[in-house]
């Protein structure tokens, strides 16, 4: 275990959704596991005015809510001692002067991480103010800035944001976070591929029929209309998280696992994705919006009834894409990506379907009357698992076949469970960029989705809807290349035959 430098972590937007749901719990999880640097000081900044005790009470309240009676009180006390709070009310130009005085006035280790847990529109202004206050100069310690996704709104705005960051920061100081890359199962995609030679000969267009990457949620947009209305599902999930998963499935083995080698290979995949021309957007992309429905037995409102959503909004809460990677390995293999809010289940998975055998000797010998392909499935959440589906003979006198699911679930109950943010926060403190996005990666990802965003932005009169609690709009099936391709909703063997409704 590497000993980490003493450092100060300043979180902007510390009272917001991301910080309450992810950052504070992840930092506390590291505290309980004794993985935080001994001399880590945390400074929370936000617009509301709190005194120190009220803020500590708020942090403790969040953690009591999560851990309830199992909370480790000694760890909680250690954790609370690390915290300071500074109010930065909007329009208070003197606030950054106060911040500089505080940080430079002793008691705060000079190595600094600044975490932007604020609205994307606020990133440039905060970085500018930090820079002007001299807080980004690396004298006497390092300075690192963590930028949350989405990085920009499209290619052009991402480049503009980048130029504004470069006024004060060098590339090695910037950590563009995509928290999906911190999930253990996502990293397991690389282990699975590059530590198991038997897969390599099969991992190409000769044997793979298509790949599906899904992230579905039962939740609606909760209280995030302000952000979500301007983002939509394609920007929120596909441009970042799902395209990252696609790169891990499709990339060539890197020279090493160093940050640059890894990212070089991911960028090559993104650059090989066949551009979607504006004329072909409808053949490659599908969007939808949830209407009211039933989720977990309860009636829930439609998107248009959510607080803060414009009455005629056509923001998509469901998006699906069909992509082709034009290189030797993947020529002709469709990659289907889909995500949605208020779908039937919380589930994220990569499902890889193999081709049928060249001669279908046994198609009459199963209940379906057609041959069943092999699948490899990597479940990311809620349960991380690895399943392989094979065809076997049913015991008995007849030559009947059925699907056997080999379940190589590797997670045991007593395994240490760390949220993606916990591992990524440690990486930032260690200065490891491997699981953060390089600018060329971000640009290449925007190039993939930009044409779709442009067409959708022009088509403002109509959007398909789907009932909350379903598996999304029916029309999404038109993306499939053939009749025998369909969304795989479940990782159980019978899931291969489930249709959308
Ligand atoms: C975030 C999106 O990046 O990822 C959210 O903004 C989404 O809309 C979330 O719900 C999903 O991540 P996780 O790790 O909570 O499944």
Short mmCIF file of C-alpha atoms and ligand atoms in Angstrom, two decimals:
data_model
loop_
_atom_site.label_atom_id
_atom_site.label_comp_id
_atom_site.label_asym_id
_atom_site.label_seq_id
_atom_site.Cartn_x
_atom_site.Cartn_y
_atom_site.Cartn_z
CA UNK A 1 0.00 0.00 0.00
CA UNK A 2 1.48 3.32 -1.12
CA UNK A 3 1.91 6.00 1.57
CA UNK A 4 0.07 9.04 0.33
CA UNK A 5 1.30 12.63 0.54
CA UNK A 6 -0.35 14.91 3.05
CA UNK A 7 -2.91 16.94 1.13
CA UNK A 8 -5.88 19.28 1.23
CA UNK A 9 -9.03 18.28 -0.64
CA UNK A 10 -11.30 21.23 -1.43
CA UNK A 11 -14.76 20.29 -2.69
CA UNK A 12 -16.74 22.98 -4.50
CA UNK A 13 -20.47 22.29 -4.39
CA UNK A 14 -20.06 20.24 -1.23
CA UNK A 15 -23.75 20.64 -0.29
CA UNK A 16 -24.97 19.27 -3.64
CA UNK A 17 -26.33 15.96 -4.82
CA UNK A 18 -23.04 14.44 -6.01
CA UNK A 19 -21.21 15.30 -2.86
CA UNK A 20 -23.94 14.00 -0.55
CA UNK A 21 -24.61 10.81 -2.51
CA UNK A 22 -21.12 9.88 -3.62
CA UNK A 23 -18.16 11.94 -2.39
CA UNK A 24 -18.82 12.19 1.34
CA UNK A 25 -19.81 8.48 1.64
CA UNK A 26 -16.79 7.40 -0.47
CA UNK A 27 -14.37 9.44 1.62
CA UNK A 28 -15.86 8.01 4.79
CA UNK A 29 -15.56 4.47 3.41
CA UNK A 30 -11.85 5.14 2.87
CA UNK A 31 -11.64 6.53 6.40
CA UNK A 32 -13.11 3.34 7.84
CA UNK A 33 -10.64 1.27 5.82
CA UNK A 34 -7.77 3.51 7.05
CA UNK A 35 -6.89 4.33 3.45
CA UNK A 36 -7.00 8.13 3.62
CA UNK A 37 -3.67 9.93 4.00
CA UNK A 38 -3.10 10.50 7.68
CA UNK A 39 -2.74 14.19 7.03
CA UNK A 40 -5.70 14.81 4.77
CA UNK A 41 -7.69 17.96 5.45
CA UNK A 42 -11.05 18.41 3.72
CA UNK A 43 -12.47 21.83 2.98
CA UNK A 44 -16.08 21.99 1.82
CA UNK A 45 -17.18 25.09 -0.12
CA UNK A 46 -20.71 26.01 -1.12
CA UNK A 47 -23.04 28.96 -1.38
CA UNK A 48 -24.94 28.35 1.86
CA UNK A 49 -23.60 29.75 5.12
CA UNK A 50 -23.02 27.10 7.81
CA UNK A 51 -20.97 27.34 10.96
CA UNK A 52 -18.45 24.58 11.57
CA UNK A 53 -20.60 22.60 14.00
CA UNK A 54 -23.67 22.75 11.79
CA UNK A 55 -21.64 21.48 8.85
CA UNK A 56 -20.12 18.61 10.83
CA UNK A 57 -23.63 17.74 12.03
CA UNK A 58 -24.78 17.64 8.41
CA UNK A 59 -21.92 15.32 7.35
CA UNK A 60 -22.52 13.04 10.33
CA UNK A 61 -26.26 13.02 9.50
CA UNK A 62 -25.58 11.80 5.94
CA UNK A 63 -23.33 9.02 7.21
CA UNK A 64 -25.69 7.98 10.01
CA UNK A 65 -28.42 7.77 7.35
CA UNK A 66 -26.31 5.36 5.31
CA UNK A 67 -24.72 3.20 8.02
CA UNK A 68 -27.36 3.60 10.74
CA UNK A 69 -26.44 1.64 13.87
CA UNK A 70 -23.46 -0.06 12.19
CA UNK A 71 -21.52 3.17 11.90
CA UNK A 72 -17.94 3.05 13.13
CA UNK A 73 -18.05 5.92 15.66
CA UNK A 74 -14.26 6.15 16.08
CA UNK A 75 -13.86 6.52 12.29
CA UNK A 76 -16.65 9.09 12.22
CA UNK A 77 -14.90 11.20 14.84
CA UNK A 78 -11.60 10.99 12.95
CA UNK A 79 -13.45 11.90 9.75
CA UNK A 80 -15.24 14.89 11.26
CA UNK A 81 -11.96 16.28 12.61
CA UNK A 82 -10.68 16.55 9.02
CA UNK A 83 -13.45 18.90 7.87
CA UNK A 84 -13.61 22.68 7.47
CA UNK A 85 -16.31 24.65 5.70
CA UNK A 86 -16.21 27.95 3.79
CA UNK A 87 -19.24 29.72 2.35
CA UNK A 88 -18.75 31.22 -1.12
CA UNK A 89 -21.98 33.12 -1.77
CA UNK A 90 -22.74 33.89 -5.45
CA UNK A 91 -21.28 37.19 -6.62
CA UNK A 92 -19.02 37.51 -3.56
CA UNK A 93 -15.79 38.39 -5.34
CA UNK A 94 -13.81 38.63 -2.12
CA UNK A 95 -14.53 34.96 -1.34
CA UNK A 96 -11.53 33.60 -3.25
CA UNK A 97 -9.27 36.02 -1.39
CA UNK A 98 -10.62 34.56 1.85
CA UNK A 99 -10.12 31.06 0.45
CA UNK A 100 -6.47 31.85 -0.37
CA UNK A 101 -5.88 33.30 3.08
CA UNK A 102 -7.41 30.24 4.68
CA UNK A 103 -5.49 27.71 2.58
CA UNK A 104 -2.19 29.54 2.88
CA UNK A 105 -2.58 30.51 6.50
CA UNK A 106 -1.30 27.25 8.04
CA UNK A 107 -3.02 24.02 9.00
CA UNK A 108 -3.76 23.03 5.38
CA UNK A 109 -1.17 20.77 3.70
CA UNK A 110 0.23 22.52 0.59
CA UNK A 111 -0.59 19.68 -1.86
CA UNK A 112 -4.07 20.50 -3.07
CA UNK A 113 -6.89 18.69 -4.86
CA UNK A 114 -9.79 20.89 -6.00
CA UNK A 115 -12.92 18.90 -6.80
CA UNK A 116 -15.57 20.53 -9.02
CA UNK A 117 -18.85 19.01 -7.80
CA UNK A 118 -20.74 21.98 -9.26
CA UNK A 119 -22.78 22.65 -12.40
CA UNK A 120 -20.60 22.22 -15.51
CA UNK A 121 -21.27 25.85 -16.46
CA UNK A 122 -19.42 26.92 -13.30
CA UNK A 123 -16.13 25.05 -13.97
CA UNK A 124 -14.36 27.80 -15.98
CA UNK A 125 -15.25 30.59 -13.56
CA UNK A 126 -14.07 28.66 -10.50
CA UNK A 127 -10.80 27.62 -12.16
CA UNK A 128 -10.27 31.22 -13.26
CA UNK A 129 -10.80 32.54 -9.76
CA UNK A 130 -8.53 29.89 -8.25
CA UNK A 131 -5.88 30.77 -10.83
CA UNK A 132 -6.19 34.51 -10.23
CA UNK A 133 -5.93 33.97 -6.49
CA UNK A 134 -2.61 32.11 -7.07
CA UNK A 135 -4.10 28.85 -5.82
CA UNK A 136 -3.12 26.77 -8.85
CA UNK A 137 0.60 27.63 -8.89
CA UNK A 138 2.60 24.57 -7.97
CA UNK A 139 4.99 26.23 -5.57
CA UNK A 140 5.71 24.15 -2.51
CA UNK A 141 3.25 21.39 -3.46
CA UNK A 142 1.19 19.96 -6.28
CA UNK A 143 -2.21 21.27 -7.44
CA UNK A 144 -4.75 18.95 -9.10
CA UNK A 145 -8.23 19.75 -10.36
CA UNK A 146 -10.95 17.14 -10.76
CA UNK A 147 -13.55 17.94 -13.41
CA UNK A 148 -16.80 16.01 -13.40
CA UNK A 149 -18.54 14.89 -16.56
CA UNK A 150 -20.02 16.00 -18.87
CA UNK A 151 -16.87 17.75 -20.07
CA UNK A 152 -18.56 20.30 -22.30
CA UNK A 153 -21.91 20.19 -23.99
CA UNK A 154 -20.63 19.16 -27.41
CA UNK A 155 -17.26 19.08 -29.16
CA UNK A 156 -16.96 22.83 -29.52
CA UNK A 157 -17.89 23.66 -25.95
CA UNK A 158 -15.53 20.93 -24.67
CA UNK A 159 -12.70 22.57 -26.60
CA UNK A 160 -13.66 25.99 -25.26
CA UNK A 161 -13.73 24.64 -21.71
CA UNK A 162 -10.35 23.05 -22.30
CA UNK A 163 -8.82 26.35 -23.47
CA UNK A 164 -10.13 28.07 -20.38
CA UNK A 165 -8.54 25.39 -18.15
CA UNK A 166 -5.21 25.62 -19.98
CA UNK A 167 -4.92 29.29 -19.02
CA UNK A 168 -4.15 28.15 -15.49
CA UNK A 169 -3.40 24.42 -15.61
CA UNK A 170 -1.12 21.97 -17.39
CA UNK A 171 -2.57 18.70 -18.66
CA UNK A 172 -1.06 16.57 -15.84
CA UNK A 173 -2.91 18.71 -13.30
CA UNK A 174 -6.33 17.92 -14.83
CA UNK A 175 -8.32 14.83 -13.81
CA UNK A 176 -11.43 14.40 -16.01
CA UNK A 177 -13.44 11.91 -14.05
CA UNK A 178 -15.75 9.25 -15.46
CA UNK A 179 -16.76 7.38 -12.33
CA UNK A 180 -17.74 4.28 -14.33
CA UNK A 181 -14.03 3.59 -14.82
CA UNK A 182 -13.62 3.27 -11.06
CA UNK A 183 -16.13 0.42 -10.81
CA UNK A 184 -14.38 -2.88 -10.03
CA UNK A 185 -16.32 -4.82 -12.65
CA UNK A 186 -15.47 -2.31 -15.34
CA UNK A 187 -11.79 -2.81 -14.60
CA UNK A 188 -12.50 -6.52 -14.66
CA UNK A 189 -13.31 -6.22 -18.37
CA UNK A 190 -9.62 -5.65 -18.93
CA UNK A 191 -8.58 -8.46 -16.61
CA UNK A 192 -11.04 -10.82 -18.26
CA UNK A 193 -9.75 -9.99 -21.73
CA UNK A 194 -6.05 -9.65 -21.14
CA UNK A 195 -5.44 -12.29 -18.49
CA UNK A 196 -7.33 -15.10 -20.29
CA UNK A 197 -5.68 -16.07 -23.54
CA UNK A 198 -8.44 -18.47 -24.53
CA UNK A 199 -10.73 -15.54 -25.33
CA UNK A 200 -8.43 -13.69 -27.66
CA UNK A 201 -8.92 -15.91 -30.76
CA UNK A 202 -12.71 -15.47 -30.38
CA UNK A 203 -12.73 -11.75 -29.69
CA UNK A 204 -13.39 -10.46 -33.21
CA UNK A 205 -15.87 -10.27 -36.09
CA UNK A 206 -15.31 -13.90 -37.08
CA UNK A 207 -17.06 -15.16 -33.94
CA UNK A 208 -18.95 -12.26 -32.35
CA UNK A 209 -22.38 -11.42 -33.75
CA UNK A 210 -22.95 -8.23 -31.78
CA UNK A 211 -22.29 -6.50 -28.47
CA UNK A 212 -24.87 -4.86 -26.20
CA UNK A 213 -24.03 -2.37 -23.49
CA UNK A 214 -26.87 -1.35 -21.20
CA UNK A 215 -27.32 0.95 -18.23
CA UNK A 216 -30.91 1.01 -16.99
CA UNK A 217 -32.28 2.72 -13.89
CA UNK A 218 -35.62 2.58 -12.16
CA UNK A 219 -35.12 6.11 -10.81
CA UNK A 220 -36.39 9.19 -12.54
CA UNK A 221 -34.35 12.38 -12.68
CA UNK A 222 -34.91 13.00 -8.95
CA UNK A 223 -34.17 16.66 -8.18
CA UNK A 224 -31.76 17.18 -11.07
CA UNK A 225 -34.07 18.77 -13.68
CA UNK A 226 -31.86 21.83 -13.77
CA UNK A 227 -28.95 19.75 -15.08
CA UNK A 228 -30.86 17.01 -16.89
CA UNK A 229 -33.03 19.26 -19.04
CA UNK A 230 -29.89 20.58 -20.71
CA UNK A 231 -28.16 17.22 -20.87
CA UNK A 232 -30.48 14.30 -21.71
CA UNK A 233 -29.60 10.63 -21.67
CA UNK A 234 -27.20 10.67 -24.62
CA UNK A 235 -24.89 13.25 -23.03
CA UNK A 236 -25.46 12.08 -19.47
CA UNK A 237 -24.65 8.39 -19.94
CA UNK A 238 -23.66 7.42 -23.47
CA UNK A 239 -21.10 10.08 -24.44
CA UNK A 240 -19.21 9.24 -21.27
CA UNK A 241 -19.87 6.01 -19.38
CA UNK A 242 -21.16 3.71 -22.11
CA UNK A 243 -18.62 4.76 -24.73
CA UNK A 244 -15.93 4.11 -22.14
CA UNK A 245 -17.26 0.59 -21.65
CA UNK A 246 -17.27 0.11 -25.40
CA UNK A 247 -13.59 1.10 -25.61
CA UNK A 248 -12.64 -1.46 -22.97
CA UNK A 249 -14.48 -4.24 -24.78
CA UNK A 250 -13.11 -3.31 -28.19
CA UNK A 251 -9.57 -2.01 -27.64
CA UNK A 252 -6.38 -3.78 -28.66
CA UNK A 253 -4.12 -5.00 -25.85
CA UNK A 254 -2.12 -1.96 -24.70
CA UNK A 255 1.68 -2.03 -24.51
CA UNK A 256 1.36 -1.68 -20.74
CA UNK A 257 -1.27 -0.58 -18.23
CA UNK A 258 0.34 2.84 -17.89
CA UNK A 259 -2.05 5.76 -18.22
CA UNK A 260 -0.77 6.82 -21.64
CA UNK A 261 -0.64 3.35 -23.21
CA UNK A 262 -4.12 2.54 -21.98
CA UNK A 263 -5.59 5.81 -23.16
CA UNK A 264 -3.81 5.57 -26.53
CA UNK A 265 -5.69 2.33 -27.22
CA UNK A 266 -9.04 3.68 -26.07
CA UNK A 267 -8.68 6.72 -28.30
CA UNK A 268 -7.94 4.48 -31.30
CA UNK A 269 -11.26 2.70 -30.77
CA UNK A 270 -13.21 5.94 -30.52
CA UNK A 271 -11.55 7.23 -33.66
CA UNK A 272 -12.44 4.02 -35.52
CA UNK A 273 -16.17 4.38 -34.82
CA UNK A 274 -17.90 4.95 -38.13
CA UNK A 275 -19.20 8.54 -38.14
CA UNK A 276 -22.98 8.78 -38.04
CA UNK A 277 -23.93 11.16 -40.83
CA UNK A 278 -26.90 13.46 -40.26
CA UNK A 279 -28.87 11.47 -42.85
CA UNK A 280 -28.30 8.21 -41.04
CA UNK A 281 -29.14 9.41 -37.52
CA UNK A 282 -32.56 7.71 -37.56
CA UNK A 283 -31.05 4.39 -38.53
CA UNK A 284 -28.47 4.61 -35.75
CA UNK A 285 -30.12 6.38 -32.85
CA UNK A 286 -33.39 6.28 -30.97
CA UNK A 287 -34.65 8.47 -28.16
CA UNK A 288 -37.62 8.38 -25.81
CA UNK A 289 -39.05 10.05 -22.73
CA UNK A 290 -40.86 8.39 -19.83
CA UNK A 291 -44.52 8.98 -19.31
CA UNK A 292 -46.25 8.10 -16.03
CA UNK A 293 -46.33 4.48 -14.99
CA UNK A 294 -45.76 2.00 -12.21
CA UNK A 295 -42.35 1.42 -10.67
CA UNK A 296 -41.92 -1.11 -7.87
CA UNK A 297 -45.68 -1.17 -7.38
CA UNK A 298 -46.03 2.62 -7.03
CA UNK A 299 -47.46 5.14 -9.50
CA UNK A 300 -44.84 7.62 -10.62
CA UNK A 301 -45.22 10.80 -12.69
CA UNK A 302 -44.01 11.21 -16.25
CA UNK A 303 -40.95 13.28 -17.10
CA UNK A 304 -43.04 16.30 -18.08
CA UNK A 305 -44.64 16.33 -14.63
CA UNK A 306 -41.26 16.35 -12.82
CA UNK A 307 -40.40 19.53 -10.94
CA UNK A 308 -38.35 21.95 -13.04
CA UNK A 309 -39.07 20.30 -16.42
CA UNK A 310 -40.43 22.52 -19.20
CA UNK A 311 -44.02 21.51 -20.17
CA UNK A 312 -43.05 20.84 -23.80
CA UNK A 313 -39.60 19.43 -23.17
CA UNK A 314 -38.30 16.89 -25.68
CA UNK A 315 -35.27 16.02 -23.56
CA UNK A 316 -34.64 12.30 -23.90
CA UNK A 317 -34.61 10.12 -20.80
CA UNK A 318 -33.88 7.05 -22.95
CA UNK A 319 -31.30 6.81 -25.70
CA UNK A 320 -30.03 3.92 -27.80
CA UNK A 321 -27.29 3.90 -30.43
CA UNK A 322 -26.01 1.42 -32.97
CA UNK A 323 -22.31 1.88 -33.70
CA UNK A 324 -19.81 0.16 -35.96
CA UNK A 325 -16.09 0.10 -35.35
CA UNK A 326 -14.36 0.14 -38.70
CA UNK A 327 -11.16 -1.77 -38.00
CA UNK A 328 -9.91 -5.29 -38.72
CA UNK A 329 -11.09 -6.77 -35.46
CA UNK A 330 -14.64 -5.43 -35.46
CA UNK A 331 -15.62 -4.89 -39.10
CA UNK A 332 -19.38 -5.40 -39.47
CA UNK A 333 -20.12 -6.10 -35.77
CA UNK A 334 -22.83 -3.81 -34.39
CA UNK A 335 -22.37 -2.40 -30.90
CA UNK A 336 -25.77 -1.52 -29.41
CA UNK A 337 -25.73 0.94 -26.51
CA UNK A 338 -28.80 1.90 -24.51
CA UNK A 339 -29.61 3.74 -21.33
CA UNK A 340 -32.74 5.03 -19.68
CA UNK A 341 -34.31 6.41 -16.54
CA UNK A 342 -37.49 4.88 -15.11
CA UNK A 343 -36.90 1.56 -16.80
CA UNK A 344 -37.96 -1.82 -15.46
CA UNK A 345 -34.77 -2.58 -13.49
CA UNK A 346 -31.55 -1.13 -12.18
CA UNK A 347 -29.01 -2.94 -14.24
CA UNK A 348 -25.74 -2.33 -16.06
CA UNK A 349 -24.21 -5.04 -18.18
CA UNK A 350 -22.16 -5.88 -21.22
CA UNK A 351 -23.66 -8.77 -23.20
CA UNK A 352 -21.67 -10.30 -26.02
CA UNK A 353 -23.51 -12.58 -28.38
CA UNK A 354 -21.61 -15.09 -30.47
CA UNK A 355 -22.55 -16.22 -33.97
CA UNK A 356 -24.41 -19.44 -34.59
CA UNK A 357 -22.35 -22.47 -35.61
CA UNK A 358 -21.83 -22.60 -39.40
CA UNK A 359 -23.94 -25.75 -39.68
CA UNK A 360 -27.03 -25.88 -37.52
CA UNK A 361 -27.07 -29.61 -36.70
CA UNK A 362 -29.09 -29.37 -33.52
CA UNK A 363 -31.68 -26.70 -34.19
CA UNK A 364 -34.58 -29.16 -33.99
CA UNK A 365 -33.41 -30.43 -30.63
CA UNK A 366 -34.44 -27.58 -28.36
CA UNK A 367 -37.73 -26.02 -27.41
CA UNK A 368 -37.12 -22.89 -29.41
CA UNK A 369 -36.73 -24.75 -32.72
CA UNK A 370 -33.74 -22.66 -33.68
CA UNK A 371 -30.17 -22.75 -32.51
CA UNK A 372 -29.25 -20.82 -29.41
CA UNK A 373 -26.07 -18.77 -29.60
CA UNK A 374 -23.41 -18.52 -26.91
CA UNK A 375 -23.32 -15.40 -24.81
CA UNK A 376 -20.69 -13.90 -22.51
CA UNK A 377 -22.14 -11.44 -20.03
CA UNK A 378 -20.44 -9.11 -17.63
CA UNK A 379 -22.85 -7.77 -15.05
CA UNK A 380 -21.63 -4.45 -13.66
CA UNK A 381 -24.42 -3.67 -11.20
CA UNK A 382 -26.38 -4.32 -9.09
CA UNK A 383 -24.49 -7.63 -8.91
CA UNK A 384 -21.10 -7.88 -10.49
CA UNK A 385 -20.86 -11.19 -12.25
CA UNK A 386 -19.45 -13.00 -15.22
CA UNK A 387 -21.62 -15.52 -17.02
CA UNK A 388 -21.03 -17.69 -20.05
CA UNK A 389 -23.92 -19.46 -21.79
CA UNK A 390 -23.29 -22.76 -23.53
CA UNK A 391 -25.56 -25.39 -25.05
CA UNK A 392 -25.60 -28.82 -23.38
CA UNK A 393 -27.58 -32.02 -23.72
CA UNK A 394 -30.58 -32.49 -21.44
CA UNK A 395 -30.09 -35.71 -19.41
CA UNK A 396 -32.33 -38.53 -20.70
CA UNK A 397 -32.88 -40.71 -23.74
CA UNK A 398 -33.58 -37.95 -26.26
CA UNK A 399 -31.04 -35.70 -27.89
CA UNK A 400 -32.43 -32.48 -26.56
CA UNK A 401 -30.38 -29.36 -25.86
CA UNK A 402 -30.75 -26.57 -23.37
CA UNK A 403 -28.81 -23.51 -22.26
CA UNK A 404 -26.40 -23.84 -19.35
CA UNK A 405 -25.21 -20.67 -17.68
CA UNK A 406 -21.72 -20.96 -16.19
CA UNK A 407 -21.68 -18.42 -13.44
CA UNK A 408 -18.20 -17.24 -12.53
CA UNK A 409 -19.44 -14.60 -10.09
CA UNK A 410 -16.28 -13.55 -8.36
CA UNK A 411 -17.65 -11.33 -5.65
CA UNK A 412 -17.78 -12.96 -2.24
CA UNK A 413 -19.78 -11.59 0.69
CA UNK A 414 -16.73 -10.70 2.73
CA UNK A 415 -14.88 -8.99 -0.17
CA UNK A 416 -14.09 -5.35 0.46
CA UNK A 417 -16.62 -3.26 -1.36
CA UNK A 418 -15.52 0.21 -2.39
CA UNK A 419 -17.58 2.61 -4.46
CA UNK A 420 -16.04 3.83 -7.74
CA UNK A 421 -15.55 7.29 -6.25
CA UNK A 422 -13.47 5.88 -3.40
CA UNK A 423 -10.96 4.30 -5.75
CA UNK A 424 -10.85 7.34 -8.06
CA UNK A 425 -10.36 9.80 -5.19
CA UNK A 426 -7.36 7.74 -4.07
CA UNK A 427 -6.02 7.74 -7.64
CA UNK A 428 -6.15 11.54 -7.73
CA UNK A 429 -4.28 11.76 -4.43
CA UNK A 430 -1.70 9.31 -5.84
CA UNK A 431 -1.41 11.20 -9.13
CA UNK A 432 -2.51 8.21 -11.23
CA UNK A 433 -4.27 9.26 -14.46
CA UNK A 434 -4.99 5.76 -15.85
CA UNK A 435 -8.71 5.86 -15.09
CA UNK A 436 -9.24 9.51 -16.03
CA UNK A 437 -9.99 10.80 -19.51
CA UNK A 438 -7.45 12.46 -21.71
CA UNK A 439 -8.65 15.42 -23.77
CA UNK A 440 -8.32 13.60 -27.12
CA UNK A 441 -10.57 10.85 -25.69
CA UNK A 442 -13.21 13.39 -24.71
CA UNK A 443 -13.05 15.03 -28.14
CA UNK A 444 -13.32 11.70 -29.96
CA UNK A 445 -16.37 10.75 -27.85
CA UNK A 446 -18.10 14.04 -28.66
CA UNK A 447 -17.40 13.45 -32.37
CA UNK A 448 -19.35 10.19 -32.12
CA UNK A 449 -22.49 11.70 -30.58
CA UNK A 450 -22.45 15.26 -31.95
CA UNK A 451 -24.32 14.49 -35.22
CA UNK A 452 -27.11 12.77 -33.28
CA UNK A 453 -27.36 15.65 -30.81
CA UNK A 454 -27.60 18.11 -33.69
CA UNK A 455 -30.46 16.27 -35.39
CA UNK A 456 -32.33 15.76 -32.11
CA UNK A 457 -31.89 19.44 -31.26
CA UNK A 458 -33.62 20.34 -34.54
CA UNK A 459 -36.50 17.87 -34.10
CA UNK A 460 -38.29 19.63 -31.30
CA UNK A 461 -41.93 18.73 -32.12
CA UNK A 462 -42.08 15.12 -31.12
CA UNK A 463 -40.47 12.49 -28.94
CA UNK A 464 -41.51 8.85 -28.45
CA UNK A 465 -42.64 8.03 -24.96
CA UNK A 466 -42.51 4.88 -22.85
CA UNK A 467 -44.38 4.05 -19.69
CA UNK A 468 -42.29 4.37 -16.53
CA UNK A 469 -41.42 0.86 -15.37
CA UNK A 470 -41.18 -0.63 -18.89
CA UNK A 471 -38.07 -1.49 -20.90
CA UNK A 472 -38.27 1.63 -23.05
CA UNK A 473 -39.91 2.67 -26.30
CA UNK A 474 -40.95 -0.07 -28.70
CA UNK A 475 -39.47 1.65 -31.74
CA UNK A 476 -35.96 1.10 -30.45
CA UNK A 477 -36.11 -2.37 -32.05
CA UNK A 478 -35.69 -0.81 -35.46
CA UNK A 479 -32.00 -0.29 -34.67
CA UNK A 480 -31.32 -4.01 -34.87
CA UNK A 481 -29.69 -5.34 -38.00
CA UNK A 482 -31.64 -8.60 -38.08
CA UNK A 483 -34.85 -10.11 -36.71
CA UNK A 484 -33.01 -12.49 -34.43
CA UNK A 485 -31.28 -9.67 -32.56
CA UNK A 486 -33.08 -8.18 -29.56
CA UNK A 487 -32.28 -6.47 -26.29
CA UNK A 488 -31.08 -8.80 -23.62
CA UNK A 489 -32.78 -7.64 -20.41
CA UNK A 490 -31.80 -10.37 -18.02
CA UNK A 491 -28.54 -12.19 -17.46
CA UNK A 492 -30.38 -15.42 -16.65
CA UNK A 493 -30.66 -18.03 -19.41
CA UNK A 494 -34.34 -17.32 -20.07
CA UNK A 495 -33.42 -13.65 -20.53
CA UNK A 496 -32.18 -14.41 -24.02
CA UNK A 497 -35.75 -14.84 -25.14
CA UNK A 498 -37.35 -11.92 -23.35
CA UNK A 499 -38.74 -9.25 -25.58
CA UNK A 500 -39.30 -5.60 -24.70
CA UNK A 501 -42.82 -5.91 -23.34
C1 LIG B 1 -24.14 9.75 -13.53
C2 LIG B 1 -25.33 10.29 -14.25
O1 LIG B 1 -22.95 10.12 -14.18
O2 LIG B 1 -24.22 8.33 -13.48
C3 LIG B 1 -26.61 9.86 -13.57
O3 LIG B 1 -25.26 11.71 -14.29
C4 LIG B 1 -26.65 8.35 -13.42
O4 LIG B 1 -27.75 10.31 -14.28
C5 LIG B 1 -25.36 7.86 -12.77
O5 LIG B 1 -27.74 8.02 -12.61
C6 LIG B 1 -25.29 6.35 -12.79
O6 LIG B 1 -24.16 5.93 -12.09
P1 LIG B 1 -24.28 4.90 -10.89
O7 LIG B 1 -22.86 4.61 -10.52
O8 LIG B 1 -25.03 5.59 -9.78
O9 LIG B 1 -25.02 3.75 -11.44
#
